[in-house]
Coordinates of C-alpha atoms (C1' of nucleotides) in Angstrom, one line a residue:
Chain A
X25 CA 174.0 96.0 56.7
X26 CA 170.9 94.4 55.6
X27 CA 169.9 91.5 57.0
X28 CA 166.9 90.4 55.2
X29 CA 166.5 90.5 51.2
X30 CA 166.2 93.8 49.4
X31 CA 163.1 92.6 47.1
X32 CA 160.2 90.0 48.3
X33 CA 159.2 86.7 46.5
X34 CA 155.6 86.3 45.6
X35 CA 155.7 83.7 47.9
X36 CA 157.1 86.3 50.8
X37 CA 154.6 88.5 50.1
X38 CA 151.8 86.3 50.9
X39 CA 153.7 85.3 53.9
X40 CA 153.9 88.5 55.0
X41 CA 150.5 89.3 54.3
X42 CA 149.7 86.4 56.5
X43 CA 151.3 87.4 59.1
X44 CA 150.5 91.1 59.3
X45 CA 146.9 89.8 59.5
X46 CA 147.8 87.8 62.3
X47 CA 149.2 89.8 64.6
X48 CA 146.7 93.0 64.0
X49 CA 144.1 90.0 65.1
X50 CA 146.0 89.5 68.5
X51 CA 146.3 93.1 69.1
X52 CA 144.7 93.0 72.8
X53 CA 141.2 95.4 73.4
X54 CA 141.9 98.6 74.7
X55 CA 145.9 99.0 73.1
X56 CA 147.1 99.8 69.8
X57 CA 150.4 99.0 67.8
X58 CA 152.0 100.5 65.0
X59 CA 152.8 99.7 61.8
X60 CA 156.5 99.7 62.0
X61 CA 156.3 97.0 64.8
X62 CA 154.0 94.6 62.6
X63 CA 156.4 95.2 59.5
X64 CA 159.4 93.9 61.5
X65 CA 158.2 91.2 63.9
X66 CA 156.9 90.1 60.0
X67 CA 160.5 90.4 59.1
X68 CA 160.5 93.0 56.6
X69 CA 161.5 96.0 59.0
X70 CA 161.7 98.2 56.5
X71 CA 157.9 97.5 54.8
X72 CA 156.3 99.5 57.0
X73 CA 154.1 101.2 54.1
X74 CA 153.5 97.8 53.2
X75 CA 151.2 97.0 56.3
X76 CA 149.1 100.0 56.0
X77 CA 148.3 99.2 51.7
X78 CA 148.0 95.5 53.2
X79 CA 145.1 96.7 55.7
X80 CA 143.4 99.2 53.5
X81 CA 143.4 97.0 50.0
X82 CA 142.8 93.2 51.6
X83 CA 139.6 92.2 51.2
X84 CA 138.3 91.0 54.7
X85 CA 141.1 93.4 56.9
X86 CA 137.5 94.8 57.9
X87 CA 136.6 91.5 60.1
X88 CA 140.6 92.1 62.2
X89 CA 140.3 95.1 64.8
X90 CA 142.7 97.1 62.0
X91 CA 141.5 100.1 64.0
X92 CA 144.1 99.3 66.8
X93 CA 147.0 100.2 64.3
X94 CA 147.9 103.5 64.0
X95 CA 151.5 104.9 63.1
X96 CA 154.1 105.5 65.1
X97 CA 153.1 109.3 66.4
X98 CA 149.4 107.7 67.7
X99 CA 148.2 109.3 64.7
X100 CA 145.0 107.6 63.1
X101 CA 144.8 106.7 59.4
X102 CA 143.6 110.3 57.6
X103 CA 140.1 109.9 55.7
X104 CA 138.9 107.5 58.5
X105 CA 137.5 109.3 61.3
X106 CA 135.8 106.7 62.6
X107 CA 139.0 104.6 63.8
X108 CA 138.7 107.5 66.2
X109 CA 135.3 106.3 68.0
X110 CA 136.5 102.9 68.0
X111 CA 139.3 103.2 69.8
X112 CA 137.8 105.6 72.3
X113 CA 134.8 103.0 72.9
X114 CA 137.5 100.4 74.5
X115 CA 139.0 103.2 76.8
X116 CA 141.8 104.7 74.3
X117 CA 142.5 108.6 75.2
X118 CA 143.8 111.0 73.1
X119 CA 145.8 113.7 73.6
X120 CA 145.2 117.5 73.1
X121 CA 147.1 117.1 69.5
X122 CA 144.6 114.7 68.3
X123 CA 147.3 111.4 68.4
X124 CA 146.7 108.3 70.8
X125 CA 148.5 108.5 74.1
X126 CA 151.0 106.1 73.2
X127 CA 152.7 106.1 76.6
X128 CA 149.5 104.2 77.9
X129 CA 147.9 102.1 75.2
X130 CA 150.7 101.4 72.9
X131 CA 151.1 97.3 72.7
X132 CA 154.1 95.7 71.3
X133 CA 153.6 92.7 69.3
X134 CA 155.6 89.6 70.2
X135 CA 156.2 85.7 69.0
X136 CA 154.1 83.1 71.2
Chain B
dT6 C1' 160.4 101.2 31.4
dG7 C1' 159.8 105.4 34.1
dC8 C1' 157.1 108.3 37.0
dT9 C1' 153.6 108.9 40.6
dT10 C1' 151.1 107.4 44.8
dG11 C1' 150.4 106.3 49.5
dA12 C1' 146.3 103.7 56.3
dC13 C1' 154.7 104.9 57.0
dA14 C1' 158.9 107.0 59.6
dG15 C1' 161.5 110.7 61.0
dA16 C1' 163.5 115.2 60.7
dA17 C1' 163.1 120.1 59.6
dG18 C1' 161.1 124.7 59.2
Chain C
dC27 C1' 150.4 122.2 65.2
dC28 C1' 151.0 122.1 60.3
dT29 C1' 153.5 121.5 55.9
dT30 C1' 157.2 119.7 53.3
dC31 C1' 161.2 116.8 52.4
dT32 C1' 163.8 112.5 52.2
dG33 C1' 164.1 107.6 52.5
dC34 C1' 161.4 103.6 51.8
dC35 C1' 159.0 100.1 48.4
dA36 C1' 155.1 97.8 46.0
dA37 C1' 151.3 99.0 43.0
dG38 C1' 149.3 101.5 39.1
dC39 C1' 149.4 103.8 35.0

DNA sequence: TGCTTGACAGAAG
DNA sequence: CCTTCTGCCAAGC
């Protein structure tokens, strides 16, 4: 049982937009988060894909540390090796499989 | 209007 | 570990 509409408003969209920009900017040096947590702390649990076509396709994403999101597994966005050295230069480890040791860096985002 | 595409999630082989 | 599938949903064509 859904709890939240099954389609989003224009209106909602740019809400959510808003938001998911906002929290990726809070998400503290050194951690990362996911995309599932932004897409329901944003309301919209099940928008997950949402997040990642909002950070890729938003014109100015590039400014927000977008590089701390990665999905669920600790695996980085593919075609963007980079997000790699980033997260490494604030102290992130990998593991042998190539994902983000999620037991150690992984932040959840909460409301003020 | 209908089908295809993903910076996803999760399960399966 | 990797690939593939299903469910998901907005965007593109």
């Amino acid at each position: 049982m859904k709890d939240y509409p099954d389609q989003m408003t224009q209106e909602q969209a740019c809400a959510f937009r808003d938001d998911v920009l906002n929290i990726v900017s809070q998400i503290p040096r050194g951690s990362v988060t996911t995309y599932g947590h932004i897409a329901a702390l944003a309301g919209w649990p099940s928008h997950s894909r949402m997040v990642g076509r909002i950070l890729r396709y938003t014109p100015g994403a590039e400014r927000l540390p977008c590089y701390r999101v990665v999905n669920i597994e600790g695996r980085t966005a593919p075609g963007w090796s980079r997000q790699r050295l980033l997260l490494e230069e604030e102290g992130v480890t990998f593991k042998r499989n190539g994902h983000v040791d999620m037991d150690r860096f992984l932040w959840t985002p909460t409301f003020e």
